C-alpha cells in the first residue's frame, strides 16, 4: 500500500490551501501532475521507510520552500503537532497522513510561500507543482475539495471523483 503525506496549516477557521498548476503549463512532457489545476494541501508520496512526520515536512519544503527550522517556527509562530493522523482512503489501495500545524501569523506565512513560488531563483529548490497558496475558510475549502477530480493518465480530461481524505483532514 502506498502512503501519502500532507501538511494542514491553519489558524482557527482559516486554512492554507494550495492550487496546483495546470500540468501542461509547467510539467515536463509525459509526466503526470496529479490534481492539475485544483486545490490541495501541500504534500506527496511518503518515501520507503520514511517517518510520516519527516515526510510531511520534506514535502512541504519541496513544494513551498518552507522548512520547519527554528527561525521559521519563531517568525511565523508555528505550533507543530507531535502526532500525525492516518486517514485511510475509501475503496483505494493507499492511505494518507496529515500533519497539523497551527500558525499564528497565517497571512505572513502564505505571503512568504507565494513569494517563494514566484521567485525564479528558487526554481531548483521547489518542485514547481504549486501555482499559489490561499487562505480560505475551512467551510469553503471543504466545498472546494468536494469537487476535486482525478487526473486520468491516458487522457487530458479528468473524471470527477470525490477526494474524501482532503475533506476528512479539515475535520
mmCIF file of C-alpha atoms in Angstrom:
data_model
loop_
_atom_site.group_PDB
_atom_site.id
_atom_site.type_symbol
_atom_site.label_atom_id
_atom_site.label_comp_id
_atom_site.label_asym_id
_atom_site.label_seq_id
_atom_site.Cartn_x
_atom_site.Cartn_y
_atom_site.Cartn_z
ATOM 1 C CA UNK A 1 0.000 0.000 0.000
ATOM 2 C CA UNK A 2 1.394 3.412 -0.990
ATOM 3 C CA UNK A 3 1.079 6.220 1.538
ATOM 4 C CA UNK A 4 0.959 9.971 1.053
ATOM 5 C CA UNK A 5 1.667 12.811 3.476
ATOM 6 C CA UNK A 6 0.117 16.272 3.656
ATOM 7 C CA UNK A 7 0.557 19.325 5.877
ATOM 8 C CA UNK A 8 -2.545 21.186 7.066
ATOM 9 C CA UNK A 9 -1.602 24.700 8.224
ATOM 10 C CA UNK A 10 -4.377 26.606 9.944
ATOM 11 C CA UNK A 11 -5.408 29.201 12.476
ATOM 12 C CA UNK A 12 -8.912 28.899 13.877
ATOM 13 C CA UNK A 13 -11.350 28.587 10.961
ATOM 14 C CA UNK A 14 -8.753 29.609 8.360
ATOM 15 C CA UNK A 15 -6.535 27.177 6.465
ATOM 16 C CA UNK A 16 -3.814 27.481 3.827
ATOM 17 C CA UNK A 17 -4.605 25.543 0.681
ATOM 18 C CA UNK A 18 -2.547 25.366 -2.483
ATOM 19 C CA UNK A 19 -3.566 25.484 -6.113
ATOM 20 C CA UNK A 20 -1.681 23.212 -8.498
ATOM 21 C CA UNK A 21 -0.527 24.410 -11.902
ATOM 22 C CA UNK A 22 -2.291 23.092 -14.961
ATOM 23 C CA UNK A 23 0.064 20.279 -15.909
ATOM 24 C CA UNK A 24 0.569 21.430 -19.475
ATOM 25 C CA UNK A 25 1.938 24.764 -18.210
ATOM 26 C CA UNK A 26 4.907 23.543 -16.219
ATOM 27 C CA UNK A 27 5.429 19.796 -16.125
ATOM 28 C CA UNK A 28 7.825 18.002 -18.439
ATOM 29 C CA UNK A 29 6.371 16.072 -21.335
ATOM 30 C CA UNK A 30 4.821 12.762 -20.351
ATOM 31 C CA UNK A 31 4.850 13.437 -16.607
ATOM 32 C CA UNK A 32 1.574 13.298 -14.687
ATOM 33 C CA UNK A 33 0.717 16.117 -12.299
ATOM 34 C CA UNK A 34 -1.987 14.784 -10.007
ATOM 35 C CA UNK A 35 -4.807 17.254 -9.194
ATOM 36 C CA UNK A 36 -3.746 19.512 -12.064
ATOM 37 C CA UNK A 37 -5.297 22.978 -11.660
ATOM 38 C CA UNK A 38 -7.059 22.017 -8.440
ATOM 39 C CA UNK A 39 -6.835 22.850 -4.749
ATOM 40 C CA UNK A 40 -4.817 20.586 -2.451
ATOM 41 C CA UNK A 41 -2.854 20.563 0.763
ATOM 42 C CA UNK A 42 0.918 20.633 0.187
ATOM 43 C CA UNK A 43 2.123 17.050 0.185
ATOM 44 C CA UNK A 44 3.064 13.991 -1.784
ATOM 45 C CA UNK A 45 4.372 10.461 -1.607
ATOM 46 C CA UNK A 46 5.939 9.050 1.540
ATOM 47 C CA UNK A 47 9.376 7.576 0.832
ATOM 48 C CA UNK A 48 10.166 3.971 1.758
ATOM 49 C CA UNK A 49 10.958 3.684 5.498
ATOM 50 C CA UNK A 50 10.367 7.425 5.999
ATOM 51 C CA UNK A 51 8.718 8.643 9.185
ATOM 52 C CA UNK A 52 5.370 10.279 8.209
ATOM 53 C CA UNK A 53 6.115 13.485 10.162
ATOM 54 C CA UNK A 54 9.506 13.799 8.441
ATOM 55 C CA UNK A 55 7.841 13.038 5.103
ATOM 56 C CA UNK A 56 5.215 15.748 5.578
ATOM 57 C CA UNK A 57 7.918 18.272 6.483
ATOM 58 C CA UNK A 58 10.022 17.228 3.468
ATOM 59 C CA UNK A 59 7.078 17.520 1.081
ATOM 60 C CA UNK A 60 6.146 20.953 2.472
ATOM 61 C CA UNK A 61 9.713 22.133 1.912
ATOM 62 C CA UNK A 62 9.870 20.663 -1.606
ATOM 63 C CA UNK A 63 6.579 22.257 -2.640
ATOM 64 C CA UNK A 64 6.719 25.633 -0.852
ATOM 65 C CA UNK A 65 10.337 26.318 0.085
ATOM 66 C CA UNK A 66 9.329 26.471 3.766
ATOM 67 C CA UNK A 67 11.349 24.327 6.182
ATOM 68 C CA UNK A 68 10.408 23.921 9.823
ATOM 69 C CA UNK A 69 13.647 25.292 11.236
ATOM 70 C CA UNK A 70 13.856 27.316 14.461
ATOM 71 C CA UNK A 71 13.792 30.662 12.636
ATOM 72 C CA UNK A 72 10.647 29.822 10.643
ATOM 73 C CA UNK A 73 8.912 28.390 13.711
ATOM 74 C CA UNK A 74 9.694 31.570 15.652
ATOM 75 C CA UNK A 75 8.961 34.094 12.868
ATOM 76 C CA UNK A 76 5.561 32.654 11.972
ATOM 77 C CA UNK A 77 4.667 31.464 15.492
ATOM 78 C CA UNK A 78 4.156 27.851 14.465
ATOM 79 C CA UNK A 79 2.933 25.038 16.680
ATOM 80 C CA UNK A 80 3.703 21.709 15.032
ATOM 81 C CA UNK A 81 1.742 18.707 16.235
ATOM 82 C CA UNK A 82 3.782 15.870 17.721
ATOM 83 C CA UNK A 83 1.266 13.416 16.301
ATOM 84 C CA UNK A 84 0.136 12.698 12.784
ATOM 85 C CA UNK A 85 -3.269 11.381 11.712
ATOM 86 C CA UNK A 86 -3.597 8.409 9.375
ATOM 87 C CA UNK A 87 -6.583 8.741 7.092
ATOM 88 C CA UNK A 88 -7.472 5.565 5.197
ATOM 89 C CA UNK A 89 -8.930 6.119 1.760
ATOM 90 C CA UNK A 90 -12.242 4.614 0.797
ATOM 91 C CA UNK A 91 -12.083 1.840 -1.824
ATOM 92 C CA UNK A 92 -8.476 2.658 -2.747
ATOM 93 C CA UNK A 93 -5.137 0.948 -2.154
ATOM 94 C CA UNK A 94 -3.347 3.758 -0.314
ATOM 95 C CA UNK A 95 -3.629 5.896 2.775
ATOM 96 C CA UNK A 96 -2.808 9.462 3.730
ATOM 97 C CA UNK A 97 -1.130 11.034 6.725
ATOM 98 C CA UNK A 98 -1.941 14.570 7.842
ATOM 99 C CA UNK A 99 0.442 16.700 9.893
ATOM 100 C CA UNK A 100 -1.387 19.566 11.600
ATOM 101 C CA UNK A 101 0.342 22.899 12.154
ATOM 102 C CA UNK A 102 -1.139 25.933 13.889
ATOM 103 C CA UNK A 103 0.233 29.197 12.519
ATOM 104 C CA UNK A 104 -0.484 32.412 14.398
ATOM 105 C CA UNK A 105 0.863 34.541 11.514
ATOM 106 C CA UNK A 106 -1.025 32.773 8.738
ATOM 107 C CA UNK A 107 -1.119 35.729 6.321
ATOM 108 C CA UNK A 108 2.631 36.297 6.670
ATOM 109 C CA UNK A 109 3.368 32.612 6.025
ATOM 110 C CA UNK A 110 1.054 32.495 2.984
ATOM 111 C CA UNK A 111 2.761 35.605 1.589
ATOM 112 C CA UNK A 112 6.209 34.045 2.120
ATOM 113 C CA UNK A 113 5.163 30.832 0.383
ATOM 114 C CA UNK A 114 3.776 32.787 -2.591
ATOM 115 C CA UNK A 115 6.985 34.823 -2.703
ATOM 116 C CA UNK A 116 8.972 31.561 -2.798
ATOM 117 C CA UNK A 117 6.741 30.133 -5.537
ATOM 118 C CA UNK A 118 7.192 33.199 -7.753
ATOM 119 C CA UNK A 119 10.952 33.586 -7.163
ATOM 120 C CA UNK A 120 12.691 32.250 -10.273
ATOM 121 C CA UNK A 121 15.985 31.896 -8.384
ATOM 122 C CA UNK A 122 14.362 29.220 -6.175
ATOM 123 C CA UNK A 123 13.126 27.002 -9.016
ATOM 124 C CA UNK A 124 15.874 24.457 -8.347
ATOM 125 C CA UNK A 125 14.737 24.158 -4.710
ATOM 126 C CA UNK A 126 10.973 23.945 -5.274
ATOM 127 C CA UNK A 127 9.389 21.161 -7.320
ATOM 128 C CA UNK A 128 7.223 23.512 -9.422
ATOM 129 C CA UNK A 129 3.867 21.854 -8.831
ATOM 130 C CA UNK A 130 2.137 24.681 -6.948
ATOM 131 C CA UNK A 131 0.932 27.879 -8.586
ATOM 132 C CA UNK A 132 -0.014 29.678 -5.365
ATOM 133 C CA UNK A 133 -1.429 29.271 -1.885
ATOM 134 C CA UNK A 134 -4.502 30.955 -0.475
ATOM 135 C CA UNK A 135 -6.052 31.366 2.933
ATOM 136 C CA UNK A 136 -9.564 30.014 2.889
ATOM 137 C CA UNK A 137 -12.260 29.423 5.473
ATOM 138 C CA UNK A 138 -12.366 25.715 6.299
ATOM 139 C CA UNK A 139 -16.019 25.520 5.213
ATOM 140 C CA UNK A 140 -15.112 26.947 1.786
ATOM 141 C CA UNK A 141 -12.078 24.660 1.497
ATOM 142 C CA UNK A 142 -14.354 21.740 2.322
ATOM 143 C CA UNK A 143 -16.543 22.686 -0.649
ATOM 144 C CA UNK A 144 -13.531 23.155 -2.959
ATOM 145 C CA UNK A 145 -12.177 19.715 -2.064
ATOM 146 C CA UNK A 146 -15.568 18.150 -2.676
ATOM 147 C CA UNK A 147 -15.141 18.924 -6.379
ATOM 148 C CA UNK A 148 -11.569 17.701 -6.863
ATOM 149 C CA UNK A 149 -11.143 15.480 -9.889
ATOM 150 C CA UNK A 150 -8.703 12.680 -10.521
ATOM 151 C CA UNK A 151 -6.323 13.032 -13.439
ATOM 152 C CA UNK A 152 -6.704 10.218 -15.939
ATOM 153 C CA UNK A 153 -3.184 9.236 -17.067
ATOM 154 C CA UNK A 154 -4.445 8.296 -20.534
ATOM 155 C CA UNK A 155 -6.437 11.441 -21.160
ATOM 156 C CA UNK A 156 -6.183 15.194 -20.700
ATOM 157 C CA UNK A 157 -9.754 15.239 -19.383
ATOM 158 C CA UNK A 158 -10.430 14.483 -15.739
ATOM 159 C CA UNK A 159 -13.091 12.196 -14.353
ATOM 160 C CA UNK A 160 -14.885 13.501 -11.293
ATOM 161 C CA UNK A 161 -14.104 11.509 -8.158
ATOM 162 C CA UNK A 162 -14.512 12.656 -4.570
ATOM 163 C CA UNK A 163 -11.282 13.074 -2.619
ATOM 164 C CA UNK A 164 -12.617 12.136 0.773
ATOM 165 C CA UNK A 165 -9.234 12.300 2.519
ATOM 166 C CA UNK A 166 -8.809 16.062 1.929
ATOM 167 C CA UNK A 167 -12.281 16.668 3.365
ATOM 168 C CA UNK A 168 -11.567 14.484 6.407
ATOM 169 C CA UNK A 169 -8.306 16.369 7.050
ATOM 170 C CA UNK A 170 -10.379 19.517 7.683
ATOM 171 C CA UNK A 171 -12.442 17.960 10.467
#
